[in-house]
Short mmCIF file of C-alpha atoms and ligand atoms in Angstrom, two decimals:
data_model
loop_
_atom_site.label_atom_id
_atom_site.label_comp_id
_atom_site.label_asym_id
_atom_site.label_seq_id
_atom_site.Cartn_x
_atom_site.Cartn_y
_atom_site.Cartn_z
CA MET A 882 -15.56 -53.98 -2.95
CA ALA A 883 -17.87 -56.67 -4.30
CA SER A 884 -17.12 -59.73 -2.37
CA GLU A 885 -18.46 -63.52 -3.48
CA ASN A 886 -17.57 -66.12 -0.48
CA GLY A 887 -15.26 -63.73 1.35
CA TRP A 888 -13.06 -62.92 -1.81
CA GLN A 889 -12.94 -59.45 -2.24
CA GLU A 890 -10.68 -57.91 -5.00
CA VAL A 891 -7.61 -55.95 -3.52
CA ALA A 892 -5.57 -55.20 -6.35
CA LYS A 893 -4.82 -55.75 -10.35
CA VAL A 894 -1.96 -58.14 -11.34
CA ASP A 895 -0.52 -55.24 -12.79
CA ASP A 896 -0.25 -53.26 -9.82
CA LEU A 897 2.37 -55.09 -8.38
CA PRO A 898 5.74 -56.28 -10.17
CA PRO A 899 7.43 -59.39 -8.28
CA GLY A 900 9.43 -57.76 -5.56
CA GLN A 901 7.32 -55.34 -4.72
CA MET A 902 4.34 -55.11 -1.90
CA MET A 903 1.35 -52.95 -1.15
CA TYR A 904 -0.77 -52.44 1.60
CA VAL A 905 -4.10 -53.76 1.06
CA GLU A 906 -7.21 -54.05 2.98
CA VAL A 907 -9.37 -57.57 3.67
CA GLY A 908 -12.51 -56.43 5.22
CA GLU A 909 -12.13 -54.44 8.19
CA ASP A 910 -8.40 -56.21 8.63
CA PRO A 911 -4.88 -54.29 7.29
CA VAL A 912 -3.05 -56.67 5.31
CA VAL A 913 0.03 -56.35 3.04
CA LEU A 914 0.07 -58.03 -0.37
CA ILE A 915 3.08 -59.06 -1.76
CA ASN A 916 4.31 -60.10 -5.26
CA LEU A 917 6.84 -62.97 -4.38
CA ASN A 918 8.71 -64.05 -7.73
CA GLY A 919 5.09 -63.80 -9.68
CA GLU A 920 2.91 -65.54 -6.80
CA PHE A 921 0.72 -63.49 -4.88
CA PHE A 922 0.78 -64.07 -0.93
CA ALA A 923 -0.78 -61.74 1.68
CA LEU A 924 -0.07 -61.32 5.48
CA SER A 925 -1.79 -59.35 8.12
CA ASP A 926 0.13 -55.81 8.08
CA ILE A 927 0.86 -55.50 11.92
CA CYS A 928 3.98 -57.32 13.24
CA THR A 929 3.33 -59.23 15.95
CA HIS A 930 5.79 -57.76 17.93
CA GLN A 931 4.71 -54.37 18.53
CA ASP A 932 2.93 -52.24 16.32
CA ALA A 933 4.56 -51.80 13.29
CA SER A 934 3.32 -51.88 9.48
CA LEU A 935 4.71 -54.39 7.77
CA SER A 936 4.10 -52.61 3.89
CA ASP A 937 7.05 -50.42 5.37
CA GLY A 938 9.30 -53.25 5.54
CA GLU A 939 11.43 -54.97 2.97
CA ILE A 940 11.46 -58.31 1.15
CA ILE A 941 14.47 -59.96 1.35
CA GLY A 942 14.57 -63.36 -0.46
CA ASP A 943 11.55 -65.13 0.89
CA GLU A 944 11.05 -63.03 3.62
CA LEU A 945 9.39 -59.69 4.96
CA GLU A 946 11.56 -57.73 7.30
CA CYS A 947 9.99 -55.90 9.57
CA PRO A 948 11.03 -51.98 9.49
CA LEU A 949 11.26 -51.26 13.08
CA HIS A 950 13.39 -54.06 15.16
CA GLY A 951 14.42 -56.14 11.90
CA GLY A 952 12.52 -59.13 12.66
CA ALA A 953 10.97 -61.23 9.79
CA PHE A 954 8.58 -63.59 8.24
CA GLU A 955 8.29 -66.04 6.01
CA ILE A 956 6.24 -64.36 3.66
CA ARG A 957 4.84 -68.16 2.18
CA THR A 958 4.11 -69.21 5.98
CA GLY A 959 3.84 -66.09 8.05
CA GLN A 960 6.13 -68.14 10.39
CA PRO A 961 8.53 -66.16 12.22
CA ALA A 962 11.73 -65.92 10.38
CA SER A 963 14.59 -63.77 12.67
CA PHE A 964 14.48 -62.51 15.85
CA PRO A 965 12.89 -60.72 17.80
CA VAL A 966 9.54 -61.72 15.95
CA VAL A 967 8.36 -65.23 17.71
CA VAL A 968 4.77 -65.29 16.91
CA PRO A 969 3.51 -66.19 13.37
CA VAL A 970 1.29 -63.44 11.53
CA GLU A 971 -2.01 -64.42 10.17
CA THR A 972 -2.02 -64.94 6.63
CA TYR A 973 -4.97 -64.74 3.86
CA ALA A 974 -6.32 -66.77 0.94
CA VAL A 975 -4.77 -65.22 -2.39
CA ARG A 976 -5.87 -66.07 -5.79
CA VAL A 977 -5.51 -64.38 -9.13
CA VAL A 978 -8.98 -64.17 -11.16
CA GLY A 979 -8.35 -62.99 -14.96
CA GLU A 980 -6.31 -59.33 -14.40
CA THR A 981 -7.38 -59.29 -10.58
CA VAL A 982 -6.04 -60.37 -7.37
CA GLU A 983 -8.34 -61.54 -4.70
CA ALA A 984 -7.84 -62.43 -1.05
CA ALA A 985 -9.90 -63.52 1.58
CA LYS A 986 -9.79 -64.45 5.62
CA ARG A 987 -8.91 -68.45 5.91
CA GLY A 988 -11.17 -71.08 7.74
FE1 FES B 304 8.62 -56.15 14.07
FE2 FES B 304 9.92 -55.44 16.66
S1 FES B 304 7.64 -54.50 15.90
S2 FES B 304 9.99 -56.21 14.86
#
């Protein structure tokens, strides 16, 4: 996919209504893209506890619950929200350009 300064198209806005998430890739990285009340966030798709895919989990309020042991992350920050998760997940920058959602690695 085309990229400009690391920004890469990952979805169309219409693909992802509020309250939904989808698996995408940013470069080679597995990422979960989340629409939280109309605002888009992107986190690493791999749980920091063990090897689970967070896009198979569940959005509960403003947290993303892992499907494997019920640990959770704050969607806005990637910080741990409940045990057994203690290590944050990497977050990605997200922007909306017209009808397109773009993401980029931070830093
Ligand atoms: Fe995610 Fe254990 S693998 S909470």
